[in-house]
Coordinates of N, CA and C in Angstrom, one line a residue:
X1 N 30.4 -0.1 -8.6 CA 30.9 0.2 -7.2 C 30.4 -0.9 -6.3
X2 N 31.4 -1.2 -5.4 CA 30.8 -2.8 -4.2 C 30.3 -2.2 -3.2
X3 N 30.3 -3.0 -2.6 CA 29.2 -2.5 -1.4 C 30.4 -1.2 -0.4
X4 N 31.5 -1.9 -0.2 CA 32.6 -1.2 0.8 C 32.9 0.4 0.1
X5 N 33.5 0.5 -1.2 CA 33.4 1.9 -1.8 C 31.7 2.6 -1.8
X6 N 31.0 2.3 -1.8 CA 29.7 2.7 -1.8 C 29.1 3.1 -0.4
X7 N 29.6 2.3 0.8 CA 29.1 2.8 2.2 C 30.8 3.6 2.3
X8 N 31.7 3.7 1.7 CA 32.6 4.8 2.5 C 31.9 6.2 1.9
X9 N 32.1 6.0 0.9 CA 30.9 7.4 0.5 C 30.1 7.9 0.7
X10 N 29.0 6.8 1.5 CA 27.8 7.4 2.0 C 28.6 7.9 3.4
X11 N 29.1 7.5 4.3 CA 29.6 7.5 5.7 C 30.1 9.1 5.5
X12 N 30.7 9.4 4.2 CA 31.2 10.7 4.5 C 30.4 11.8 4.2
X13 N 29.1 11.2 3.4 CA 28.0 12.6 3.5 C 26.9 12.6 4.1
X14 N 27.1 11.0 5.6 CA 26.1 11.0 6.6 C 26.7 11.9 7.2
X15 N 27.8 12.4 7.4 CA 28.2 13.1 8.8 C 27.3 14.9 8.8
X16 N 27.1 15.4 7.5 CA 26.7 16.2 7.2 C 24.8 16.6 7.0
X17 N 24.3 15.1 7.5 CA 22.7 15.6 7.5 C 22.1 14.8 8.3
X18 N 23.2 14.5 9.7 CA 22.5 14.1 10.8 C 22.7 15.4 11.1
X19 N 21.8 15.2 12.7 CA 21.6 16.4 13.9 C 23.1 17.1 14.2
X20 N 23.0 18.1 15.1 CA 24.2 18.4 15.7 C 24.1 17.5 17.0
X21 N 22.8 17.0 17.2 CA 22.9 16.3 18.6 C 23.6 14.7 18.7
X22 N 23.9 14.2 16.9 CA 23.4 12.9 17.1 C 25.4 12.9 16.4
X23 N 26.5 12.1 16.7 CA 27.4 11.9 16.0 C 27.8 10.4 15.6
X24 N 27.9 10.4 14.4 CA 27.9 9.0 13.8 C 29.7 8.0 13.8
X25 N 29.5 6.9 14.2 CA 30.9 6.3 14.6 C 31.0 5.0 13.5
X26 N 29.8 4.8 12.9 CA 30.7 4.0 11.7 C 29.5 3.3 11.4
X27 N 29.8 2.9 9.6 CA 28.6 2.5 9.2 C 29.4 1.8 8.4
X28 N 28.6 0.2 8.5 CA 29.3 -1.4 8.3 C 28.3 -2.4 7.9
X29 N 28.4 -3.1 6.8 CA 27.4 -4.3 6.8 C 27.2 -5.5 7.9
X30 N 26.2 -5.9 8.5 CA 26.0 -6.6 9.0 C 25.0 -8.0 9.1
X31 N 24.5 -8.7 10.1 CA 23.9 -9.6 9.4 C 22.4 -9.5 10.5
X32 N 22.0 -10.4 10.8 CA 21.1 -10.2 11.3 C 19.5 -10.7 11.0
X33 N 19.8 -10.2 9.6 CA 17.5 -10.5 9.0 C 18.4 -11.3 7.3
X34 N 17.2 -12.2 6.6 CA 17.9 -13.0 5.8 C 18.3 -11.8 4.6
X35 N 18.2 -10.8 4.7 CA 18.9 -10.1 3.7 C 20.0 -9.3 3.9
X36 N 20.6 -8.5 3.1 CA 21.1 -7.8 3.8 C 21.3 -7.1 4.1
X37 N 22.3 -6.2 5.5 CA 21.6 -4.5 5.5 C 22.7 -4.3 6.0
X38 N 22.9 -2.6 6.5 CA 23.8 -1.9 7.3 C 23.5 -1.3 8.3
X39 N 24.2 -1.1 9.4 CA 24.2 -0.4 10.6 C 25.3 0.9 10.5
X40 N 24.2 1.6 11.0 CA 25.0 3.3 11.6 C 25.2 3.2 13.0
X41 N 26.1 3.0 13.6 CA 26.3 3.4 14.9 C 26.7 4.6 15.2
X42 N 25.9 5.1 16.1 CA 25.9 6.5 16.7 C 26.1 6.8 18.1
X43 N 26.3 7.8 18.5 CA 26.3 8.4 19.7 C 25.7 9.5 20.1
X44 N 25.1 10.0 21.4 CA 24.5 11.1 21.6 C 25.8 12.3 21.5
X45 N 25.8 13.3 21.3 CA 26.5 14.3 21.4 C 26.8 15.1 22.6
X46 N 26.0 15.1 23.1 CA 26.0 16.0 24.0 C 24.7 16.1 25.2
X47 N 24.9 14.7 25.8 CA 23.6 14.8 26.8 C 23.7 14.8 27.9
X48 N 22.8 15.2 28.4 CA 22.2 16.4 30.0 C 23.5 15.4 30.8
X49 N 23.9 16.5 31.5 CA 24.7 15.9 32.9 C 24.2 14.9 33.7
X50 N 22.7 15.2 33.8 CA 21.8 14.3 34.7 C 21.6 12.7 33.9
X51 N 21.9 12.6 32.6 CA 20.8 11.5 31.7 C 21.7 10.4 32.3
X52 N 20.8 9.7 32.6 CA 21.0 8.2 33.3 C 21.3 6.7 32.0
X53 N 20.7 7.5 31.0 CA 20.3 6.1 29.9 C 21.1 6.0 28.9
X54 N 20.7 5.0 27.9 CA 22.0 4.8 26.7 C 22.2 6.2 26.2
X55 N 23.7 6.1 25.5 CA 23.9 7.1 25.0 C 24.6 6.9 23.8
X56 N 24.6 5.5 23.3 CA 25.1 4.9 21.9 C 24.0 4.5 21.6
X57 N 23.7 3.9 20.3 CA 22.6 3.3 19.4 C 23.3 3.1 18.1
X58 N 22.1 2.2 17.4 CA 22.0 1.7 16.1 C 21.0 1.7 15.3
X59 N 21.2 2.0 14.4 CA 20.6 2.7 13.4 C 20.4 1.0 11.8
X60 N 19.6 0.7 10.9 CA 19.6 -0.2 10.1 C 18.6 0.4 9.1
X61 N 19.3 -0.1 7.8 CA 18.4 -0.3 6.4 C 18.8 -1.6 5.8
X62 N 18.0 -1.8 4.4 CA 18.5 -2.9 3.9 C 19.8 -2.5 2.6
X63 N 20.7 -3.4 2.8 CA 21.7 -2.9 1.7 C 22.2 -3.1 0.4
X64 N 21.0 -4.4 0.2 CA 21.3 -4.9 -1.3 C 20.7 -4.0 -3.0
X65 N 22.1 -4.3 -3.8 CA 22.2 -3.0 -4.3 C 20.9 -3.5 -5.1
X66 N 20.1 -4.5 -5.3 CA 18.9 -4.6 -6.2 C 17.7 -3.4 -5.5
X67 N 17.6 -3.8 -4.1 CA 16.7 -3.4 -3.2 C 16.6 -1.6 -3.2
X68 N 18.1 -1.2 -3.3 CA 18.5 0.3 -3.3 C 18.2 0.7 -4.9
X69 N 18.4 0.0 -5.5 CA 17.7 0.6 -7.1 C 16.3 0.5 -7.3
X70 N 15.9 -0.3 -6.8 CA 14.3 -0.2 -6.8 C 13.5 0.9 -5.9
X71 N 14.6 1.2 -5.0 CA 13.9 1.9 -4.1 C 14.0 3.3 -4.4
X72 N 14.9 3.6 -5.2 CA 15.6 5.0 -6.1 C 16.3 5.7 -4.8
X73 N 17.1 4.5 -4.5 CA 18.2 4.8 -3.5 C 19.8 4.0 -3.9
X74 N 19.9 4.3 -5.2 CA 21.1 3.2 -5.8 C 22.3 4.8 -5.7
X75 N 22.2 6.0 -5.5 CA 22.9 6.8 -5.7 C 23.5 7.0 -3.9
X76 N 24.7 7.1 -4.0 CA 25.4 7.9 -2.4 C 24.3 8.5 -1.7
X77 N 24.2 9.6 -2.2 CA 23.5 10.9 -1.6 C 22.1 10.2 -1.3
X78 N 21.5 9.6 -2.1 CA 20.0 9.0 -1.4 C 20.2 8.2 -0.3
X79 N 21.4 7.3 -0.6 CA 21.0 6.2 0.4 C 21.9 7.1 1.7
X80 N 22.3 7.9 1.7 CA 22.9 8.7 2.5 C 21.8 8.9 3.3
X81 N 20.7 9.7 2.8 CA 19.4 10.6 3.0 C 18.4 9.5 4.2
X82 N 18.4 8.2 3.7 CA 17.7 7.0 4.0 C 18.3 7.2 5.6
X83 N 19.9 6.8 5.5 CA 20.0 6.5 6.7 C 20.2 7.2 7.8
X84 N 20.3 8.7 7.4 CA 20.0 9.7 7.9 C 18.8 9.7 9.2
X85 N 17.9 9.2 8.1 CA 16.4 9.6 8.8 C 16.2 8.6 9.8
X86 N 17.1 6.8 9.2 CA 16.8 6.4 10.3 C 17.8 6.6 12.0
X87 N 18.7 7.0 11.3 CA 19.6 7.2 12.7 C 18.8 8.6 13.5
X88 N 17.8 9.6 13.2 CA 17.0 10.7 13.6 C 15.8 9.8 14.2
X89 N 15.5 8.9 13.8 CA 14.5 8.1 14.9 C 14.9 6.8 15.3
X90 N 15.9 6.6 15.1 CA 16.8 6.2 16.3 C 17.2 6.4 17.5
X91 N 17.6 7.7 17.4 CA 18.2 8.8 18.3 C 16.8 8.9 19.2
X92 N 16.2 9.2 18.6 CA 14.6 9.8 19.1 C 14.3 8.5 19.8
X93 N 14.4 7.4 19.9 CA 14.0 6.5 20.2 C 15.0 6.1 21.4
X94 N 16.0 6.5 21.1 CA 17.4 6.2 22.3 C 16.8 7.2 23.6
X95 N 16.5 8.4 23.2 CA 16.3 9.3 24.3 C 14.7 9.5 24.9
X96 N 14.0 8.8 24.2 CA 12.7 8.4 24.5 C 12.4 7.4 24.5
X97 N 12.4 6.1 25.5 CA 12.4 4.2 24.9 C 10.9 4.0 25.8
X98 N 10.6 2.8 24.4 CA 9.0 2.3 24.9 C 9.1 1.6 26.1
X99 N 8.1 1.4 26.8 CA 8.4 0.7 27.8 C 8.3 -0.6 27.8
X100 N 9.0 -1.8 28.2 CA 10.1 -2.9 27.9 C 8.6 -3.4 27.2
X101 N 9.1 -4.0 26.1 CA 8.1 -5.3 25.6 C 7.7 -6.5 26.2
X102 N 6.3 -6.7 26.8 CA 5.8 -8.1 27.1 C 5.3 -9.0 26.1
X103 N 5.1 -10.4 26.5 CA 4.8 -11.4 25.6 C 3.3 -11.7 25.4
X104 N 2.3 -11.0 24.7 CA 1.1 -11.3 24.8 C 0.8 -12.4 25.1
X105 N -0.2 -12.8 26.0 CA -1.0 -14.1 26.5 C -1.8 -14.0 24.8
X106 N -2.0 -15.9 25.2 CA -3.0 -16.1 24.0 C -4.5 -15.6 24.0
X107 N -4.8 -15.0 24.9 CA -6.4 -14.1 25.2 C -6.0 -12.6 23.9
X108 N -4.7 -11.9 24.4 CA -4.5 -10.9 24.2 C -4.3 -11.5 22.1
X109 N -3.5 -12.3 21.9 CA -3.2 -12.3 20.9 C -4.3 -12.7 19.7
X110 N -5.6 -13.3 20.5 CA -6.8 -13.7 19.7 C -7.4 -12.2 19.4
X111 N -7.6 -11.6 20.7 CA -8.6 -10.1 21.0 C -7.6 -8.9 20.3
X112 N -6.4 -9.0 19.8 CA -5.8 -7.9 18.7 C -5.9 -8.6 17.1
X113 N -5.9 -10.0 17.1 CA -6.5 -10.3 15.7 C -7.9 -9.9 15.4
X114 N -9.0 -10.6 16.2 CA -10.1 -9.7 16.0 C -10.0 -8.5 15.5
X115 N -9.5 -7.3 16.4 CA -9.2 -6.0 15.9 C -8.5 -5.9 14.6
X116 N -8.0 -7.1 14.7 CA -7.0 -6.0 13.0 C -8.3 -6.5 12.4
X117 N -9.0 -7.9 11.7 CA -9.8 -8.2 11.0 C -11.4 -7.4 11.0
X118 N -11.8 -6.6 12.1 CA -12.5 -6.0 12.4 C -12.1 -4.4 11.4
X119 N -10.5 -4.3 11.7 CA -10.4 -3.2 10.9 C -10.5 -2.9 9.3
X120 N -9.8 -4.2 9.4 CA -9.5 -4.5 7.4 C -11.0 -4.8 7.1
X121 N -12.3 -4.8 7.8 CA -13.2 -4.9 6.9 C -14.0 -4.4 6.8
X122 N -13.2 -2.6 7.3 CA -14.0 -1.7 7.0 C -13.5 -1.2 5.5
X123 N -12.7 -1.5 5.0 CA -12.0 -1.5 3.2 C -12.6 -2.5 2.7
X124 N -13.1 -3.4 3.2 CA -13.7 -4.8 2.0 C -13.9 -6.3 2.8
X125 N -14.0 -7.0 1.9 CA -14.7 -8.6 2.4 C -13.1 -8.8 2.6
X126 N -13.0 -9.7 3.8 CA -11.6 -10.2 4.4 C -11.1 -11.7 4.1
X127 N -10.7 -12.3 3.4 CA -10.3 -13.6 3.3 C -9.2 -14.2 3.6
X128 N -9.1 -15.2 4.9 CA -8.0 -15.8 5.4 C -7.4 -17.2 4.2
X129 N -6.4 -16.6 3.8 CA -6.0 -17.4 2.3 C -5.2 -18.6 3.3
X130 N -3.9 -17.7 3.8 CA -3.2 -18.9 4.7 C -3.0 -18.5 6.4
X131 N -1.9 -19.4 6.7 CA -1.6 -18.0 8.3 C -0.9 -17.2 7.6
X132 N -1.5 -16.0 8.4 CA -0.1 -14.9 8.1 C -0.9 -14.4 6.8
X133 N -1.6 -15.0 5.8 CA -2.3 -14.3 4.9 C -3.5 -13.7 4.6
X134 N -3.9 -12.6 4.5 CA -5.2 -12.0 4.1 C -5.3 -11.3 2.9
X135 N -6.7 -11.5 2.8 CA -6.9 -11.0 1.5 C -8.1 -9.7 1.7
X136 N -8.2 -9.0 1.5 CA -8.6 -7.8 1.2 C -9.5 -7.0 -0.2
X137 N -10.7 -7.6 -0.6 CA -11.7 -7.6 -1.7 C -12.2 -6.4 -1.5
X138 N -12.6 -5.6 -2.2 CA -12.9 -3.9 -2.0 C -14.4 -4.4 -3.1
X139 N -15.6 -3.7 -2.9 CA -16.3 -3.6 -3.6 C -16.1 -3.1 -5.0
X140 N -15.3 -2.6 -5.6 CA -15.0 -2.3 -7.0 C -14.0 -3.3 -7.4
X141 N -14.0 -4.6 -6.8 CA -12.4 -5.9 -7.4 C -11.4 -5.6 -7.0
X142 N -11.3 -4.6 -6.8 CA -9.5 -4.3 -6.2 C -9.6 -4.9 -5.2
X143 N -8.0 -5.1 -4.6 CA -7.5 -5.8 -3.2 C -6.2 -5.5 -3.3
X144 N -6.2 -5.5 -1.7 CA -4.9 -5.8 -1.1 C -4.4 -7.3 0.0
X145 N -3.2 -7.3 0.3 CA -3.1 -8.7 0.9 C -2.1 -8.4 1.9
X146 N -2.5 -8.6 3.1 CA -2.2 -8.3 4.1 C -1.0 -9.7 4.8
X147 N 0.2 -9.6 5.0 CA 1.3 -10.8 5.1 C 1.6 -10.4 7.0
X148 N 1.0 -10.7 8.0 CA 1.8 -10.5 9.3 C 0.1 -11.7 9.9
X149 N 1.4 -12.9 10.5 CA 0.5 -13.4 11.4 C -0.1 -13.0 13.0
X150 N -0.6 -14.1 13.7 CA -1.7 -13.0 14.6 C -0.3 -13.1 15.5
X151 N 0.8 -13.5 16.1 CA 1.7 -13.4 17.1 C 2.3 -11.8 16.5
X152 N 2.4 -11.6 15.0 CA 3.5 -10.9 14.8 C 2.6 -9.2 15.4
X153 N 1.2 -9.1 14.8 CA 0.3 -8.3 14.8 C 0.3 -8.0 16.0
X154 N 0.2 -9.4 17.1 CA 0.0 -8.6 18.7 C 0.6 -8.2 19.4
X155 N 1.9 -8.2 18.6 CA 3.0 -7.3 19.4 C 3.2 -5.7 19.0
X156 N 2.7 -5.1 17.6 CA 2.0 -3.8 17.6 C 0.5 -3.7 17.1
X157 N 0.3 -4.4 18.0 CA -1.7 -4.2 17.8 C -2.1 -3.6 19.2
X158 N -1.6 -3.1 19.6 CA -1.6 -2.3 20.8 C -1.6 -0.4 20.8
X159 N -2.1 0.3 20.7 CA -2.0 1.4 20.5 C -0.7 2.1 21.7
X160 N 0.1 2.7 21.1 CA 1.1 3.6 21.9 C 0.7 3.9 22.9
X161 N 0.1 5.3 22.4 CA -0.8 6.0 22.7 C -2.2 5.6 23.6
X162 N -3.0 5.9 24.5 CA -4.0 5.0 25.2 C -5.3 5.7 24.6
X163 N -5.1 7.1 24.3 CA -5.5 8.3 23.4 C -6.4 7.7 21.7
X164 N -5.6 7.0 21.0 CA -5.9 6.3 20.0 C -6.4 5.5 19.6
X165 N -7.0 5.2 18.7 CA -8.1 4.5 18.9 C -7.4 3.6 17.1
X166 N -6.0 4.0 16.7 CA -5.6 2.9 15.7 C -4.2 2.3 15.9
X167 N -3.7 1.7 16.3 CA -2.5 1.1 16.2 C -1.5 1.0 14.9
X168 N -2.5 1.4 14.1 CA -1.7 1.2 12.4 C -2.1 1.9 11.7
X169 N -1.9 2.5 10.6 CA -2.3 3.3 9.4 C -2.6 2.8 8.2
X170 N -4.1 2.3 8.0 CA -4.1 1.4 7.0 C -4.7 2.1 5.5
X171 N -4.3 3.0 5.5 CA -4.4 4.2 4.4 C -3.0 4.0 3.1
X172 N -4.2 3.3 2.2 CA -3.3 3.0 1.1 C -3.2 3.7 0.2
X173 N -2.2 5.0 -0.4 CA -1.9 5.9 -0.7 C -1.7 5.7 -2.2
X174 N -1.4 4.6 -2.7 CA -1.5 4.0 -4.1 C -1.7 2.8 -4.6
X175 N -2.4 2.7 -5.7 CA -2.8 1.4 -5.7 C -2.1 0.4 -6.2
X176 N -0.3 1.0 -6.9 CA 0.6 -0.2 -7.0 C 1.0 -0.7 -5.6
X177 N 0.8 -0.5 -4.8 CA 1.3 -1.0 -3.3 C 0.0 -2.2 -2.8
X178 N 0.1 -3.1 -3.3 CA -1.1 -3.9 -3.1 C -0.7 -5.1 -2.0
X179 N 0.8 -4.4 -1.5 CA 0.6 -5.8 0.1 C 1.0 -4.8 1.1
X180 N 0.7 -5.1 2.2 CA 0.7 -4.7 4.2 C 1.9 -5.7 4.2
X181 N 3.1 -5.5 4.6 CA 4.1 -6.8 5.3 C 4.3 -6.4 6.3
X182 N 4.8 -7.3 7.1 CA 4.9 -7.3 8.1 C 6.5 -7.0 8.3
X183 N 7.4 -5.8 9.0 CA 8.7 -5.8 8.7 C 9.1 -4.3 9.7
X184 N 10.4 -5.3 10.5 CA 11.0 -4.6 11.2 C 9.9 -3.7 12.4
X185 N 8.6 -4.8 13.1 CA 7.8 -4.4 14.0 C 6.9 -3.5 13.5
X186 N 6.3 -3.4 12.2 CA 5.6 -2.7 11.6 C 4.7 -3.2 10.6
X187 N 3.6 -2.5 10.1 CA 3.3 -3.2 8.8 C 3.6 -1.8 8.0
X188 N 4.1 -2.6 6.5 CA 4.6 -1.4 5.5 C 3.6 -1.8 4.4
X189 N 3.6 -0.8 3.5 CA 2.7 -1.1 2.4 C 4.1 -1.5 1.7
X190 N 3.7 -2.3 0.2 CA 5.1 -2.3 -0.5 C 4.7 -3.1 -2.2
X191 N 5.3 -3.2 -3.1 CA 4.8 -4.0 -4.2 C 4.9 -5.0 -4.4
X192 N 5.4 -5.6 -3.7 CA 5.6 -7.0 -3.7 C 5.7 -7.9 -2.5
X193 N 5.3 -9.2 -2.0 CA 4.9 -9.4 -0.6 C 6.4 -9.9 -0.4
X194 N 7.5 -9.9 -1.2 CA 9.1 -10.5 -0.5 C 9.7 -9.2 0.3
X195 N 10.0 -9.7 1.4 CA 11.0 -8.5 2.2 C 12.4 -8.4 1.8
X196 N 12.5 -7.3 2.1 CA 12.0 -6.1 2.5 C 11.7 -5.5 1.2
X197 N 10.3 -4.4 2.1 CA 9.7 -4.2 1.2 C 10.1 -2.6 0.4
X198 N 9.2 -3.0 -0.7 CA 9.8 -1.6 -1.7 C 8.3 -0.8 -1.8
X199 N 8.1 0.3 -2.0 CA 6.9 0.9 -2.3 C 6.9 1.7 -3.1
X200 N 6.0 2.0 -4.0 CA 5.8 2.3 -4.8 C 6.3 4.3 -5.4
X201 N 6.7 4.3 -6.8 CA 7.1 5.6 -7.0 C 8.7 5.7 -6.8
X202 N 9.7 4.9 -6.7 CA 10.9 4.7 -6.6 C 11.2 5.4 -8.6
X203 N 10.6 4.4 -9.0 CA 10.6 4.5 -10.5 C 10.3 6.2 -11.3
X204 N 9.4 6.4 -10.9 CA 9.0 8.3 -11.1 C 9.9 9.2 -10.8
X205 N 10.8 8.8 -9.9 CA 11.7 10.2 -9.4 C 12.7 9.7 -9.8
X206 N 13.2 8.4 -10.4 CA 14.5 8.2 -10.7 C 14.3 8.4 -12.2
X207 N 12.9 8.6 -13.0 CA 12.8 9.2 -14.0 C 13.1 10.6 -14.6
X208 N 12.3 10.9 -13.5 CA 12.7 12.9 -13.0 C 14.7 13.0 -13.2
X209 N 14.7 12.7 -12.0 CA 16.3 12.8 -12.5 C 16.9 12.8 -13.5
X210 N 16.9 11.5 -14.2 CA 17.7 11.1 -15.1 C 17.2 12.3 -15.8
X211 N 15.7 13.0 -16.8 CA 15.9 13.7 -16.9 C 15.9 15.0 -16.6
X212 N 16.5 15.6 -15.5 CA 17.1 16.6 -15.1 C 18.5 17.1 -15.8
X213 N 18.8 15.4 -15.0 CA 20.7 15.6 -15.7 C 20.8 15.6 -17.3
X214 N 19.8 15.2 -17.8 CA 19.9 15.2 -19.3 C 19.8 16.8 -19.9
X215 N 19.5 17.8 -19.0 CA 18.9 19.0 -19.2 C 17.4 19.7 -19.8
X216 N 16.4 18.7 -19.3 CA 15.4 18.6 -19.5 C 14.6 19.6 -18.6
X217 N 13.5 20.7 -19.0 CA 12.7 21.3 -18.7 C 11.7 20.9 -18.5
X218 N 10.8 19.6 -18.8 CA 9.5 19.2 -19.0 C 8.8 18.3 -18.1
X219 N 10.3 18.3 -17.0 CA 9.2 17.3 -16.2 C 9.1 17.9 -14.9
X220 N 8.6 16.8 -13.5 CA 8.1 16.9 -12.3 C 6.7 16.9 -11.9
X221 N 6.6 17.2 -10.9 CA 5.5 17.2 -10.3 C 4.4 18.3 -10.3
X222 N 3.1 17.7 -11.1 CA 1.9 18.6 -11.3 C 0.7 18.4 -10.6
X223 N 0.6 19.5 -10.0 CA -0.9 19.5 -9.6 C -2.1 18.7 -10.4
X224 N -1.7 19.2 -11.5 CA -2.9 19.1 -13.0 C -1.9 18.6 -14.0
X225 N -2.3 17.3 -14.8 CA -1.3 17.0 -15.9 C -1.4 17.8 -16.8
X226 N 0.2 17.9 -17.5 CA 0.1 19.2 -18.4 C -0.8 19.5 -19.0
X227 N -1.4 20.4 -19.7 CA -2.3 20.0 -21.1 C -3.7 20.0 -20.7
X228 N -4.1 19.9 -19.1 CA -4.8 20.1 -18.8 C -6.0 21.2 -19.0
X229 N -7.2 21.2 -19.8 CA -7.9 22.6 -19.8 C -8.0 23.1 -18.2
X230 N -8.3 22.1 -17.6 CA -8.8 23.0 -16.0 C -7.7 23.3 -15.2
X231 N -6.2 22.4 -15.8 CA -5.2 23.4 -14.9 C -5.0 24.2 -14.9
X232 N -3.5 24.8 -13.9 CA -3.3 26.3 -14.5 C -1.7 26.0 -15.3
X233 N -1.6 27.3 -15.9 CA -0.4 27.3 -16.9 C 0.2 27.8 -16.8
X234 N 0.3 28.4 -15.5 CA 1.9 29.2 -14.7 C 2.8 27.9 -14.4
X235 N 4.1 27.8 -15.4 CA 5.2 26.9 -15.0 C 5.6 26.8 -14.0
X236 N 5.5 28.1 -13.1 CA 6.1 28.2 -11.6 C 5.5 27.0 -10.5
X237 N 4.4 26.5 -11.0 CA 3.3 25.9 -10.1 C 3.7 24.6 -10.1
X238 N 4.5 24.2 -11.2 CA 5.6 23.1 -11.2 C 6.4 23.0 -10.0
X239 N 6.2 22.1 -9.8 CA 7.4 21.3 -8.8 C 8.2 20.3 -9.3
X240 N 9.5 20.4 -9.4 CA 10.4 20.0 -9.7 C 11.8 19.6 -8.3
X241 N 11.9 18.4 -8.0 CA 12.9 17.9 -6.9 C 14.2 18.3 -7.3
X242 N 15.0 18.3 -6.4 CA 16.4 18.9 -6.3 C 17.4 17.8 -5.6

């Protein structure tokens, strides 16, 4: 399937798991970052008589079909799901906007590197490999590698919030995700340091599936791996995706 049969498909089962607030006016490849991706263009549905502010938006993911298989988004309905969520904080972002972006002074952009290296070395010894590169040595050998230089960092090395005391979430959830990139004003964990990134567990659930459809009973998600003496043995306690 090409890219054009593949986004008409998705287009026609985005209309069905956005908001009732949010209505979608066309989803098209476009260009923009060196890979490449799609835009959902949207519109507000229905807002306040009084609202003064935008009332269109756009919405982006990446659209290459390698990137959507790795990410166990090569099916309609997933990559449907994907752009769903981002046109929902989109929207969220249309009707709530940060206030305008300034250009950090070079005071500001040294005094948020500090901070991020300050932070990463409460996970381990910090090693500046190149710009833009860190390394991240954990007392048991493991590491991670951190890819955002100090200009890109000081533009969300700022907490939102005045309240907060982290600008980032540097809670690494698994240990195949062994790089921080820097992408789309964020840092993402991912498996590999080329953008955009993929993260980890894409592979697991497109396992699950496949056997689902095969009519398979034996798999999903366990508390306790099967077979376990100290789990429990009520099937029900299985979780299995839909």
């Amino acid at each position: 399937m090409d890219d054009s049969a593949f986004l008409y498909e998705v287009q026609d089962l985005l209309a069905g798991l956005v908001g009732e607030d949010v209505v979608v006016t066309a989803v098209r490849p476009v260009g923009g970052r060196p890979w490449p991706r799609v835009e959902v263009a949207f519109r507000l549905a229905d807002p306040p008589p009084a609202w003064r502010g935008q009332t269109q938006g756009s919405a982006y993911a990446p659209l290459a079909p390698d990137w959507r298989y790795a990410t166990g988004r090569e099916e309609p309905s997933g990559y449907a799901q994907l752009l769903a969520d981002e046109v929902e904080r989109a929207a969220r972002r249309l009707v709530s906007p940060r206030p305008p972006a300034t250009t950090p002074s070079p005071e500001q952009v040294a005094e948020r590197w500090h901070w991020l290296l300050d932070r990463l070395a409460l996970n381990g010894t910090v090693h500046q490999e190149a710009h833009g590169r860190l390394a991240v040595i954990r007392e048991d050998g493991t590491s991670f590698t951190v890819l955002v230089t100090p200009e890109q960092w000081a533009l969300i090395g700022e907490p939102l919030d005045p309240q907060a005391d982290d600008p980032q979430d540097f809670n690494q959830l698994n240990p195949e995700d062994t790089y921080l990139v820097f992408y789309e004003d964020d840092l993402i964990w991912s498996t590999r340091p080329e953008l955009p990134p993929i993260g980890w567990g894409a592979e697991i659930g497109r396992q699950i599936r496949q056997a689902i459809a095969q009519g398979r009973t034996d798999v999903g998600w366990y508390a306790y791996a099967p077979g376990d003496p100290d789990g429990p043995v009520d099937p029900d306690r299985r979780w299995t995706p839909t």
